[in-house]
CSV table of C-alpha atoms in Angstrom, one decimal:
chain,number,residue,atom,x,y,z
U,15,UNK,CA,0.1,0.4,0.0
U,16,UNK,CA,0.9,3.4,-0.7
U,17,UNK,CA,2.1,6.0,2.2
U,18,UNK,CA,0.8,8.7,1.2
U,19,UNK,CA,-1.4,9.5,4.0
U,20,UNK,CA,0.5,9.6,7.2
U,21,UNK,CA,2.1,13.2,7.4
U,22,UNK,CA,5.6,11.6,8.9
U,23,UNK,CA,5.4,9.1,5.8
U,24,UNK,CA,4.4,5.7,7.7
U,25,UNK,CA,2.0,3.4,7.3
U,26,UNK,CA,-1.0,4.6,6.2
U,27,UNK,CA,-3.2,2.9,3.8
U,28,UNK,CA,-4.1,4.0,0.6
U,29,UNK,CA,-6.7,6.2,0.1
U,30,UNK,CA,-9.6,3.9,-1.1
U,31,UNK,CA,-8.5,1.1,1.4
U,32,UNK,CA,-8.4,4.2,4.2
U,33,UNK,CA,-11.8,5.3,2.9
U,34,UNK,CA,-12.9,1.8,2.8
U,35,UNK,CA,-12.6,1.6,6.7
U,36,UNK,CA,-14.6,4.6,7.6
U,37,UNK,CA,-17.2,3.5,4.9
U,38,UNK,CA,-17.6,0.6,7.7
U,39,UNK,CA,-17.8,2.9,10.6
U,40,UNK,CA,-20.0,5.5,9.3
U,41,UNK,CA,-22.2,2.5,7.4
U,42,UNK,CA,-22.8,0.2,10.1
U,43,UNK,CA,-26.4,0.0,11.9
U,44,UNK,CA,-27.9,-1.8,14.8
U,45,UNK,CA,-30.4,-3.9,12.6
U,46,UNK,CA,-33.2,-5.1,14.0
U,47,UNK,CA,-35.8,-5.2,11.2
U,48,UNK,CA,-33.8,-5.9,7.9
U,49,UNK,CA,-32.7,-8.7,8.0
U,50,UNK,CA,-33.8,-11.6,5.1
U,51,UNK,CA,-33.8,-15.0,5.2
U,52,UNK,CA,-30.6,-15.9,4.0
U,53,UNK,CA,-28.4,-18.0,5.3
U,54,UNK,CA,-25.2,-16.9,6.9
U,55,UNK,CA,-22.5,-18.9,5.5
U,56,UNK,CA,-19.6,-20.5,7.9
U,57,UNK,CA,-17.3,-18.9,6.1
U,58,UNK,CA,-18.0,-15.7,6.7
U,59,UNK,CA,-19.1,-16.5,9.9
U,60,UNK,CA,-15.7,-17.6,10.8
U,61,UNK,CA,-14.1,-14.5,9.0
U,62,UNK,CA,-16.4,-12.5,11.7
U,63,UNK,CA,-15.2,-14.8,14.6
U,64,UNK,CA,-11.8,-14.4,13.9
U,65,UNK,CA,-12.0,-10.3,13.1
U,66,UNK,CA,-13.5,-10.6,17.0
U,67,UNK,CA,-10.7,-12.4,17.7
U,68,UNK,CA,-8.1,-9.9,17.3
U,69,UNK,CA,-9.5,-7.2,19.2
U,70,UNK,CA,-7.3,-5.6,21.5
U,71,UNK,CA,-7.4,-7.2,25.2
U,72,UNK,CA,-5.6,-6.5,29.0
U,73,UNK,CA,-2.6,-8.5,29.5
U,74,UNK,CA,-3.1,-10.4,26.2
U,75,UNK,CA,-5.9,-12.0,28.1
U,76,UNK,CA,-8.4,-12.7,25.4
U,77,UNK,CA,-11.2,-13.3,27.8
U,78,UNK,CA,-13.9,-13.8,24.9
U,79,UNK,CA,-16.0,-16.7,24.2
U,80,UNK,CA,-18.6,-16.9,21.2
U,81,UNK,CA,-22.2,-19.5,21.9
U,82,UNK,CA,-23.4,-19.6,18.2
U,83,UNK,CA,-27.4,-20.1,18.8
U,84,UNK,CA,-28.9,-21.4,16.1
U,85,UNK,CA,-31.6,-23.7,18.1
U,86,UNK,CA,-35.4,-22.0,17.2
U,87,UNK,CA,-36.6,-22.9,20.7
U,88,UNK,CA,-33.6,-21.2,22.6
U,89,UNK,CA,-34.2,-18.1,20.8
U,90,UNK,CA,-38.1,-18.6,21.5
U,91,UNK,CA,-36.7,-18.4,25.2
U,92,UNK,CA,-34.1,-15.5,24.9
U,93,UNK,CA,-37.1,-13.7,23.0
U,94,UNK,CA,-39.5,-13.8,25.6
U,95,UNK,CA,-36.5,-12.8,28.2
U,96,UNK,CA,-36.4,-9.7,25.4
U,97,UNK,CA,-40.2,-8.9,26.1
U,98,UNK,CA,-40.5,-9.4,30.1
U,99,UNK,CA,-37.5,-7.1,30.3
U,100,UNK,CA,-39.4,-4.4,27.7
U,101,UNK,CA,-41.9,-4.5,30.0
U,102,UNK,CA,-40.0,-3.9,32.5
U,103,UNK,CA,-38.0,-1.0,31.5
U,104,UNK,CA,-40.9,1.0,29.8
U,105,UNK,CA,-42.1,2.7,33.0
U,106,UNK,CA,-38.0,3.9,33.5
U,107,UNK,CA,-38.9,5.5,30.2
U,108,UNK,CA,-39.9,9.0,30.8
U,109,UNK,CA,-43.7,9.2,30.3
U,110,UNK,CA,-43.8,11.5,27.2
U,111,UNK,CA,-41.4,8.9,24.9
U,112,UNK,CA,-43.4,5.8,26.0
U,113,UNK,CA,-45.5,5.7,23.3
U,114,UNK,CA,-42.5,5.8,20.8
U,115,UNK,CA,-40.2,3.4,22.8
U,116,UNK,CA,-43.4,0.9,22.4
U,117,UNK,CA,-43.6,1.0,19.2
U,118,UNK,CA,-39.9,0.6,18.4
U,119,UNK,CA,-38.7,-2.6,17.0
U,120,UNK,CA,-35.9,-3.4,19.1
U,121,UNK,CA,-34.5,-7.4,18.2
U,122,UNK,CA,-34.3,-9.7,15.4
U,123,UNK,CA,-33.7,-13.1,17.6
U,124,UNK,CA,-35.9,-15.1,15.6
U,125,UNK,CA,-35.8,-13.6,11.9
U,126,UNK,CA,-31.7,-13.0,11.9
U,127,UNK,CA,-30.1,-16.0,10.4
U,128,UNK,CA,-27.4,-16.7,13.6
U,129,UNK,CA,-27.4,-15.2,17.5
U,130,UNK,CA,-24.3,-14.9,18.9
U,131,UNK,CA,-23.3,-14.4,22.4
U,132,UNK,CA,-20.1,-13.2,23.1
U,133,UNK,CA,-19.1,-13.8,26.5
U,134,UNK,CA,-16.1,-12.5,29.0
U,135,UNK,CA,-14.7,-15.2,31.0
U,136,UNK,CA,-13.2,-13.3,34.1
U,137,UNK,CA,-10.5,-15.8,35.2
U,138,UNK,CA,-8.4,-16.2,32.6
U,139,UNK,CA,-5.9,-13.7,33.6
U,140,UNK,CA,-4.7,-16.6,35.0
U,141,UNK,CA,-2.7,-14.7,38.2
U,142,UNK,CA,-1.3,-12.2,36.1
U,143,UNK,CA,-3.8,-9.4,35.7
U,144,UNK,CA,-1.6,-7.1,33.8
U,145,UNK,CA,-3.7,-3.8,33.0
U,146,UNK,CA,-6.5,-5.1,35.3
U,147,UNK,CA,-5.8,-5.3,39.3
U,148,UNK,CA,-6.5,-1.0,39.0
U,149,UNK,CA,-9.2,-1.4,36.8
U,150,UNK,CA,-10.5,-5.4,37.3
U,151,UNK,CA,-13.5,-4.1,34.5
U,152,UNK,CA,-10.9,-4.3,31.9
U,153,UNK,CA,-11.7,-7.5,30.5
U,154,UNK,CA,-15.2,-6.3,30.0
U,155,UNK,CA,-13.8,-3.8,28.0
U,156,UNK,CA,-11.9,-5.7,26.0
U,157,UNK,CA,-14.7,-8.6,25.2
U,158,UNK,CA,-16.7,-5.0,23.7
U,159,UNK,CA,-13.6,-4.0,21.5
U,160,UNK,CA,-14.2,-8.2,20.0
U,161,UNK,CA,-17.9,-7.2,19.6
U,162,UNK,CA,-17.4,-4.2,17.8
U,163,UNK,CA,-14.6,-5.5,15.4
U,164,UNK,CA,-17.3,-8.3,14.8
U,165,UNK,CA,-19.5,-5.6,13.9
U,166,UNK,CA,-17.5,-3.5,11.2
U,167,UNK,CA,-16.3,-6.4,9.8
U,168,UNK,CA,-19.8,-7.7,9.1
U,169,UNK,CA,-20.9,-4.5,7.6
U,170,UNK,CA,-17.4,-4.9,4.8
U,171,UNK,CA,-19.5,-8.6,4.3
U,172,UNK,CA,-22.8,-7.0,4.3
U,173,UNK,CA,-23.9,-9.0,7.2
U,174,UNK,CA,-26.6,-7.0,9.7
U,175,UNK,CA,-25.9,-7.4,13.4
U,176,UNK,CA,-28.1,-5.9,16.2
U,177,UNK,CA,-27.0,-5.8,20.0
U,178,UNK,CA,-30.1,-6.9,22.2
U,179,UNK,CA,-29.5,-5.2,25.6
U,180,UNK,CA,-33.0,-5.2,27.0
U,181,UNK,CA,-32.7,-8.6,29.2
U,182,UNK,CA,-32.6,-9.8,32.4
U,183,UNK,CA,-28.7,-10.7,32.6
U,184,UNK,CA,-28.8,-13.3,35.4
U,185,UNK,CA,-31.7,-14.9,33.3
U,186,UNK,CA,-29.7,-14.8,30.4
U,187,UNK,CA,-27.0,-16.7,32.3
U,188,UNK,CA,-29.4,-19.6,33.3
U,189,UNK,CA,-31.1,-19.8,29.2
U,190,UNK,CA,-27.5,-20.4,28.1
U,191,UNK,CA,-25.9,-22.7,31.5
U,192,UNK,CA,-23.0,-20.1,32.1
U,193,UNK,CA,-20.4,-20.6,35.3
U,194,UNK,CA,-20.7,-17.8,37.4
U,195,UNK,CA,-17.1,-16.4,36.2
U,196,UNK,CA,-18.3,-15.7,32.8
U,197,UNK,CA,-20.6,-12.9,31.9
U,198,UNK,CA,-22.6,-12.2,28.7
U,199,UNK,CA,-21.3,-8.9,27.2
U,200,UNK,CA,-23.4,-9.0,23.8
U,201,UNK,CA,-26.1,-11.0,23.0
U,202,UNK,CA,-26.2,-10.3,18.9
U,203,UNK,CA,-28.5,-10.7,16.4
U,204,UNK,CA,-26.5,-11.3,13.4
U,205,UNK,CA,-27.8,-12.4,9.7
U,206,UNK,CA,-27.9,-11.2,5.7
U,207,UNK,CA,-30.3,-8.2,5.7
U,208,UNK,CA,-32.4,-6.4,3.0
U,209,UNK,CA,-29.9,-3.7,3.3
U,210,UNK,CA,-28.7,-1.1,5.6
U,211,UNK,CA,-30.1,2.0,6.6
U,212,UNK,CA,-28.8,5.8,5.6
U,213,UNK,CA,-29.2,6.4,9.2
U,214,UNK,CA,-29.6,5.0,12.7
U,215,UNK,CA,-33.6,4.1,13.5
U,216,UNK,CA,-33.2,5.7,16.5
U,217,UNK,CA,-32.4,8.8,14.6
U,218,UNK,CA,-34.7,8.6,11.9
U,219,UNK,CA,-37.6,7.8,14.1
U,220,UNK,CA,-37.4,10.9,16.3
U,221,UNK,CA,-35.8,9.1,19.3
U,222,UNK,CA,-32.6,11.5,19.5
U,223,UNK,CA,-30.5,13.4,17.2
U,224,UNK,CA,-26.7,13.2,16.6
U,225,UNK,CA,-24.6,15.6,19.0
U,226,UNK,CA,-22.3,17.7,17.6
U,227,UNK,CA,-18.7,16.1,17.7
U,228,UNK,CA,-17.4,19.7,17.8
U,229,UNK,CA,-19.2,20.3,21.8
U,230,UNK,CA,-17.8,16.7,22.4
U,231,UNK,CA,-14.4,18.3,22.4
U,232,UNK,CA,-12.2,19.4,25.5
U,233,UNK,CA,-9.0,20.6,26.4
U,234,UNK,CA,-6.4,19.1,28.9
U,235,UNK,CA,-9.1,18.9,31.0
U,236,UNK,CA,-12.5,18.0,31.9
U,237,UNK,CA,-14.9,21.0,30.5
U,238,UNK,CA,-11.0,23.0,29.4
U,239,UNK,CA,-11.5,25.1,26.4
U,240,UNK,CA,-9.5,25.8,23.7
U,241,UNK,CA,-8.5,23.5,20.9
U,242,UNK,CA,-10.8,25.8,18.5
U,243,UNK,CA,-8.7,24.8,15.1
U,244,UNK,CA,-10.2,20.8,15.8
U,245,UNK,CA,-13.6,22.3,16.6
U,246,UNK,CA,-13.6,24.2,13.4
U,247,UNK,CA,-12.3,21.3,11.6
U,248,UNK,CA,-14.7,18.7,13.5
U,249,UNK,CA,-17.9,21.3,12.4
U,250,UNK,CA,-17.3,20.5,8.6
U,251,UNK,CA,-17.2,15.9,8.7
U,252,UNK,CA,-20.2,14.3,8.7
U,253,UNK,CA,-20.6,10.7,8.3
E,61,UNK,CA,-19.2,-0.3,-4.7
E,62,UNK,CA,-20.2,-4.0,-5.8
E,63,UNK,CA,-22.3,-6.2,-3.8
E,64,UNK,CA,-20.6,-9.3,-5.1
E,65,UNK,CA,-19.3,-10.9,-1.8
E,66,UNK,CA,-22.8,-10.8,0.3
E,67,UNK,CA,-24.6,-14.2,-0.4
E,68,UNK,CA,-27.7,-12.2,-0.5
E,69,UNK,CA,-26.6,-10.2,-3.2
E,70,UNK,CA,-26.9,-6.7,-1.0
E,71,UNK,CA,-24.7,-4.2,0.7
E,72,UNK,CA,-21.4,-6.5,0.7
E,73,UNK,CA,-18.0,-4.3,0.8
E,74,UNK,CA,-15.7,-5.0,-2.8
E,75,UNK,CA,-12.7,-7.5,-2.1
E,76,UNK,CA,-10.2,-4.5,-1.7
E,77,UNK,CA,-12.2,-2.2,0.4
E,78,UNK,CA,-13.7,-5.6,2.2
E,79,UNK,CA,-9.6,-6.5,2.8
E,80,UNK,CA,-9.1,-3.0,3.7
E,81,UNK,CA,-11.1,-3.2,7.2
E,82,UNK,CA,-9.7,-6.8,7.9
E,83,UNK,CA,-6.0,-5.0,7.1
E,84,UNK,CA,-7.0,-2.4,10.0
E,85,UNK,CA,-8.6,-5.2,12.0
E,86,UNK,CA,-5.5,-7.3,12.6
E,87,UNK,CA,-2.6,-4.6,11.5
E,88,UNK,CA,-3.8,-2.4,14.4
E,89,UNK,CA,-1.9,-2.4,17.7
E,90,UNK,CA,-1.5,-1.3,21.4
E,91,UNK,CA,1.2,1.0,20.9
E,92,UNK,CA,3.7,1.6,23.4
E,93,UNK,CA,7.1,2.8,21.9
E,94,UNK,CA,7.5,3.2,18.4
E,95,UNK,CA,5.9,6.7,18.6
E,96,UNK,CA,8.3,9.4,16.2
E,97,UNK,CA,8.5,13.2,17.6
E,98,UNK,CA,6.7,14.0,14.7
E,99,UNK,CA,3.2,16.1,15.3
E,100,UNK,CA,-0.3,14.9,14.7
E,101,UNK,CA,-2.5,16.9,12.1
E,102,UNK,CA,-5.6,18.4,13.4
E,103,UNK,CA,-7.6,17.3,10.5
E,104,UNK,CA,-6.4,13.6,10.7
E,105,UNK,CA,-7.5,14.1,14.6
E,106,UNK,CA,-10.9,15.5,13.4
E,107,UNK,CA,-11.3,11.8,11.5
E,108,UNK,CA,-10.5,9.8,13.8
E,109,UNK,CA,-12.6,11.8,16.7
E,110,UNK,CA,-15.3,11.4,13.8
E,111,UNK,CA,-15.3,7.6,13.7
E,112,UNK,CA,-15.5,7.9,17.4
E,113,UNK,CA,-18.5,9.5,17.2
E,114,UNK,CA,-20.0,7.2,15.0
E,115,UNK,CA,-19.8,4.3,17.3
E,116,UNK,CA,-23.1,2.6,18.2
E,117,UNK,CA,-24.5,3.4,21.7
E,118,UNK,CA,-27.5,2.6,24.0
E,119,UNK,CA,-30.6,4.3,23.4
E,120,UNK,CA,-28.1,6.5,20.9
E,121,UNK,CA,-27.2,8.2,24.2
E,122,UNK,CA,-24.0,9.5,22.8
E,123,UNK,CA,-22.3,9.5,26.4
E,124,UNK,CA,-18.8,10.2,25.5
E,125,UNK,CA,-16.5,13.3,25.4
E,126,UNK,CA,-13.0,13.6,24.4
E,127,UNK,CA,-10.4,15.5,26.7
E,128,UNK,CA,-6.9,16.1,24.2
E,129,UNK,CA,-4.0,16.8,26.5
E,130,UNK,CA,-1.6,18.6,25.1
E,131,UNK,CA,0.0,20.1,28.6
E,132,UNK,CA,3.1,18.7,29.0
E,133,UNK,CA,3.1,18.9,32.5
E,134,UNK,CA,-0.1,17.6,32.9
E,135,UNK,CA,1.2,14.5,30.9
E,136,UNK,CA,4.0,14.0,33.3
E,137,UNK,CA,1.5,13.9,36.3
E,138,UNK,CA,-0.2,12.0,34.7
E,139,UNK,CA,2.8,9.5,34.0
E,140,UNK,CA,3.8,9.4,37.5
E,141,UNK,CA,0.0,8.2,38.4
E,142,UNK,CA,0.6,5.5,35.9
E,143,UNK,CA,4.3,4.9,37.8
E,144,UNK,CA,3.1,4.6,40.6
E,145,UNK,CA,0.4,2.1,39.6
E,146,UNK,CA,2.5,-0.3,38.2
E,147,UNK,CA,4.4,-0.7,41.1
E,148,UNK,CA,1.1,-1.7,43.1
E,149,UNK,CA,0.1,-3.8,40.5
E,150,UNK,CA,3.2,-5.8,39.8
E,151,UNK,CA,2.9,-8.1,43.3
E,152,UNK,CA,-0.1,-8.9,42.1
E,153,UNK,CA,1.6,-10.6,39.3
E,154,UNK,CA,2.8,-14.0,39.4
E,155,UNK,CA,6.1,-14.4,41.5
E,156,UNK,CA,7.9,-16.4,38.3
E,157,UNK,CA,6.6,-13.1,35.8
E,158,UNK,CA,7.4,-10.5,37.8
E,159,UNK,CA,11.1,-10.1,36.1
E,160,UNK,CA,9.3,-9.7,32.5
E,161,UNK,CA,6.4,-7.7,33.5
E,162,UNK,CA,9.0,-4.8,35.3
E,163,UNK,CA,10.8,-4.4,31.8
E,164,UNK,CA,7.5,-4.4,30.3
E,165,UNK,CA,7.0,-0.9,27.8
E,166,UNK,CA,3.7,0.0,28.9
E,167,UNK,CA,3.2,3.0,27.8
E,168,UNK,CA,4.3,6.3,25.5
E,169,UNK,CA,2.4,8.9,27.5
E,170,UNK,CA,4.7,11.4,26.7
E,171,UNK,CA,6.5,10.3,23.9
E,172,UNK,CA,3.1,10.6,21.6
E,173,UNK,CA,2.0,13.5,20.1
E,174,UNK,CA,-1.5,13.5,21.9
E,175,UNK,CA,-2.9,12.1,24.8
E,176,UNK,CA,-6.7,11.8,24.8
E,177,UNK,CA,-9.0,10.8,27.5
E,178,UNK,CA,-12.5,9.5,26.4
E,179,UNK,CA,-14.8,9.5,29.2
E,180,UNK,CA,-18.4,8.6,29.7
E,181,UNK,CA,-20.9,10.8,30.7
E,182,UNK,CA,-23.2,8.7,32.9
E,183,UNK,CA,-26.1,11.2,32.9
E,184,UNK,CA,-26.8,11.4,29.4
E,185,UNK,CA,-29.8,9.3,29.0
E,186,UNK,CA,-32.1,11.9,30.6
E,187,UNK,CA,-34.7,9.9,32.1
E,188,UNK,CA,-35.0,7.8,29.2
E,189,UNK,CA,-32.6,5.0,29.8
E,190,UNK,CA,-33.4,2.6,26.4
E,191,UNK,CA,-31.9,-0.2,26.6
E,192,UNK,CA,-29.7,0.2,30.2
E,193,UNK,CA,-32.2,0.1,33.1
E,194,UNK,CA,-31.4,-3.8,33.1
E,195,UNK,CA,-27.9,-3.2,32.2
E,196,UNK,CA,-26.7,0.1,33.6
E,197,UNK,CA,-23.0,-0.5,31.9
E,198,UNK,CA,-24.1,-0.4,28.3
E,199,UNK,CA,-22.9,3.2,28.2
E,200,UNK,CA,-19.3,2.2,29.2
E,201,UNK,CA,-19.2,-0.4,26.7
E,202,UNK,CA,-20.9,2.0,23.7
E,203,UNK,CA,-18.1,4.1,24.7
E,204,UNK,CA,-15.5,1.3,24.4
E,205,UNK,CA,-17.3,0.6,20.8
E,206,UNK,CA,-16.0,4.8,20.4
E,207,UNK,CA,-12.7,3.3,21.5
E,208,UNK,CA,-12.4,0.7,19.1
E,209,UNK,CA,-13.5,3.0,15.9
E,210,UNK,CA,-10.9,5.3,17.1
E,211,UNK,CA,-8.4,2.8,17.9
E,212,UNK,CA,-9.0,1.2,13.6
E,213,UNK,CA,-9.5,4.3,11.5
E,214,UNK,CA,-6.1,5.5,13.6
E,215,UNK,CA,-4.1,2.5,12.2
E,216,UNK,CA,-6.2,3.5,8.5
E,217,UNK,CA,-4.4,6.9,9.0
E,218,UNK,CA,-0.9,5.0,10.0
E,219,UNK,CA,-1.7,6.6,13.5
E,220,UNK,CA,-0.4,4.8,16.8
E,221,UNK,CA,-2.4,4.3,19.4
E,222,UNK,CA,-2.2,2.8,23.1
E,223,UNK,CA,-4.4,2.4,25.9
E,224,UNK,CA,-3.3,3.1,29.4
E,225,UNK,CA,-5.1,1.2,31.7
E,226,UNK,CA,-2.6,1.3,34.9
E,227,UNK,CA,-3.7,3.7,36.6
E,228,UNK,CA,-6.2,4.3,39.9
E,229,UNK,CA,-8.9,5.7,38.4
E,230,UNK,CA,-10.1,8.5,41.3
E,231,UNK,CA,-6.7,9.9,40.6
E,232,UNK,CA,-7.3,9.9,37.5
E,233,UNK,CA,-10.5,11.8,37.5
E,234,UNK,CA,-8.6,14.2,39.6
E,235,UNK,CA,-6.1,14.8,37.3
E,236,UNK,CA,-8.6,15.8,34.8
E,237,UNK,CA,-11.3,17.1,37.3
E,238,UNK,CA,-14.1,15.3,35.7
E,239,UNK,CA,-17.2,15.4,38.1
E,240,UNK,CA,-18.5,12.3,39.7
E,241,UNK,CA,-21.0,11.4,37.2
E,242,UNK,CA,-18.5,11.5,34.4
E,243,UNK,CA,-16.1,8.2,34.1
E,244,UNK,CA,-12.8,7.8,32.2
E,245,UNK,CA,-12.7,4.6,29.9
E,246,UNK,CA,-9.9,5.2,28.5
E,247,UNK,CA,-6.6,7.0,28.5
E,248,UNK,CA,-5.1,7.2,25.0
E,249,UNK,CA,-1.6,7.8,23.7
E,250,UNK,CA,-2.0,8.7,20.7
E,251,UNK,CA,0.4,10.1,17.5
E,252,UNK,CA,2.4,8.8,14.4
E,253,UNK,CA,4.9,6.2,14.7
E,254,UNK,CA,8.0,5.0,13.3
E,255,UNK,CA,6.0,1.4,12.3
E,256,UNK,CA,3.4,-0.9,13.6
E,257,UNK,CA,4.5,-4.2,14.9
E,258,UNK,CA,3.9,-7.6,13.0
E,259,UNK,CA,2.7,-9.0,16.6
E,260,UNK,CA,1.2,-7.8,19.4
E,261,UNK,CA,4.2,-7.0,21.9
E,262,UNK,CA,3.3,-9.2,24.1
E,263,UNK,CA,3.2,-12.1,22.2
E,264,UNK,CA,6.6,-11.2,20.5
E,265,UNK,CA,8.2,-11.0,24.6
E,266,UNK,CA,6.5,-14.1,25.6
E,267,UNK,CA,3.9,-12.8,28.3
E,268,UNK,CA,1.0,-14.8,26.2
E,269,UNK,CA,-0.1,-16.5,23.3
E,270,UNK,CA,-3.0,-16.6,20.8
E,271,UNK,CA,-5.7,-18.6,22.1
E,272,UNK,CA,-6.9,-21.2,18.7
E,273,UNK,CA,-10.0,-19.2,18.2
E,274,UNK,CA,-11.7,-22.6,17.6
E,275,UNK,CA,-11.5,-23.3,20.9
E,276,UNK,CA,-13.4,-20.1,21.9
E,277,UNK,CA,-16.7,-21.1,20.0
E,278,UNK,CA,-19.5,-22.7,21.5
E,279,UNK,CA,-22.7,-24.1,20.3
E,280,UNK,CA,-26.2,-23.4,21.5
E,281,UNK,CA,-25.2,-22.7,25.1
E,282,UNK,CA,-21.6,-22.5,27.5
E,283,UNK,CA,-19.6,-25.0,26.6
E,284,UNK,CA,-21.9,-26.7,24.4
E,285,UNK,CA,-19.9,-29.2,21.6
E,286,UNK,CA,-20.8,-29.1,17.7
E,287,UNK,CA,-20.1,-26.3,15.2
E,288,UNK,CA,-17.9,-28.8,13.4
E,289,UNK,CA,-17.8,-26.8,10.4
E,290,UNK,CA,-17.5,-23.5,11.8
E,291,UNK,CA,-14.9,-24.3,13.9
E,292,UNK,CA,-13.0,-26.4,10.5
E,293,UNK,CA,-12.5,-23.1,9.1
E,294,UNK,CA,-11.5,-21.4,11.9
E,295,UNK,CA,-8.5,-23.5,12.1
E,296,UNK,CA,-7.6,-22.5,8.8
E,297,UNK,CA,-7.5,-18.7,8.7
E,298,UNK,CA,-5.1,-15.9,10.5
E,299,UNK,CA,-4.3,-12.8,11.2
């Protein structure tokens, strides 16, 4: 690859390759309703899992496992957990938004080709918790990095991914038979899709809008002003 | 882009673009020691922050802020926090690995072009915790997704990133003046590099080896056997 994009002349991807990475980042969607009935090829799924497996991990701990859930009875049981959890969450939403919340499609558990639960085995540091003695949650964060790798690789492969977080965690642990030292990080609906939406669903339906990046930048300390030039450039960018 | 790579014929990137995404995933490194003295262009930094800002977030919460730390006195103070934390972590490492641990280069706080603290504002759901009433840590996970987007975009731009997790969190919060409802997720060293290593540092020095992906795949429940075909394909893949 050419190295024309790094100011120091090292290691940057060429234009097309760099733009492809941004295209995956900007074009990734949390897919709920656009799964097709096509199967997911094992060769593609293996590549996505390999992408996840190449995430950074604290102390090279690689704490993740990938539970591939195809059995429809188990998926229906998961969907029951989701439905119950959504009913419990609804009263926590502010009153004027509950009608909108109730209409939202928030999962594709039974429509997607497969479900995948990405878990974190908290014992895998084997007595050498490099980088997580002060911050023991770092293994959870490593596992999230694996999820995001999976998600971006899936976008490049044309495969949709939706993360279902509305679920009672102990109930999910029981459903999938996890031991106590293993926690579920992400329950994903995964499979071919009819298409990817141009915007996040929650933006399209008016639940929220994208914040201004410039407003999220701070200088040297929390709330610190400055970085005028960086903020000015940030205002010119879109996704 | 052509759509030849999706079995269903939708939305997959073409070969070169797909491979670029995998190249970013496989070629990303946790950079500690290879920062050059070149500055980081604001236009590049703005693109990396924009990539972070396009991460998925629970309930479209976008809980992140980006504190750009250039001031060298503050960076030196952060490095002191790191050094103290490393001394505290050392006795937690198993005895036979302590000599190796003590030799590891684990940060580039003062050598990198800039430091960035990515924070999570836990109040940004504004009374509508869609997707995080059962799992309140989902906002932390969203922020980690932003970090991973930043990291992969940086790889494509030829910019190195190192995540410093060996630090006392309350001390870091004080150093950067964070209010109680804001937590630091990642303290990143960011800047141009002389090069990217072929393997993770911790693999190169013998701290750990990459696990077998096939061994991490389970079927339908935790520990469930099966997925023979998927595991077979997984064994043929490398990064």
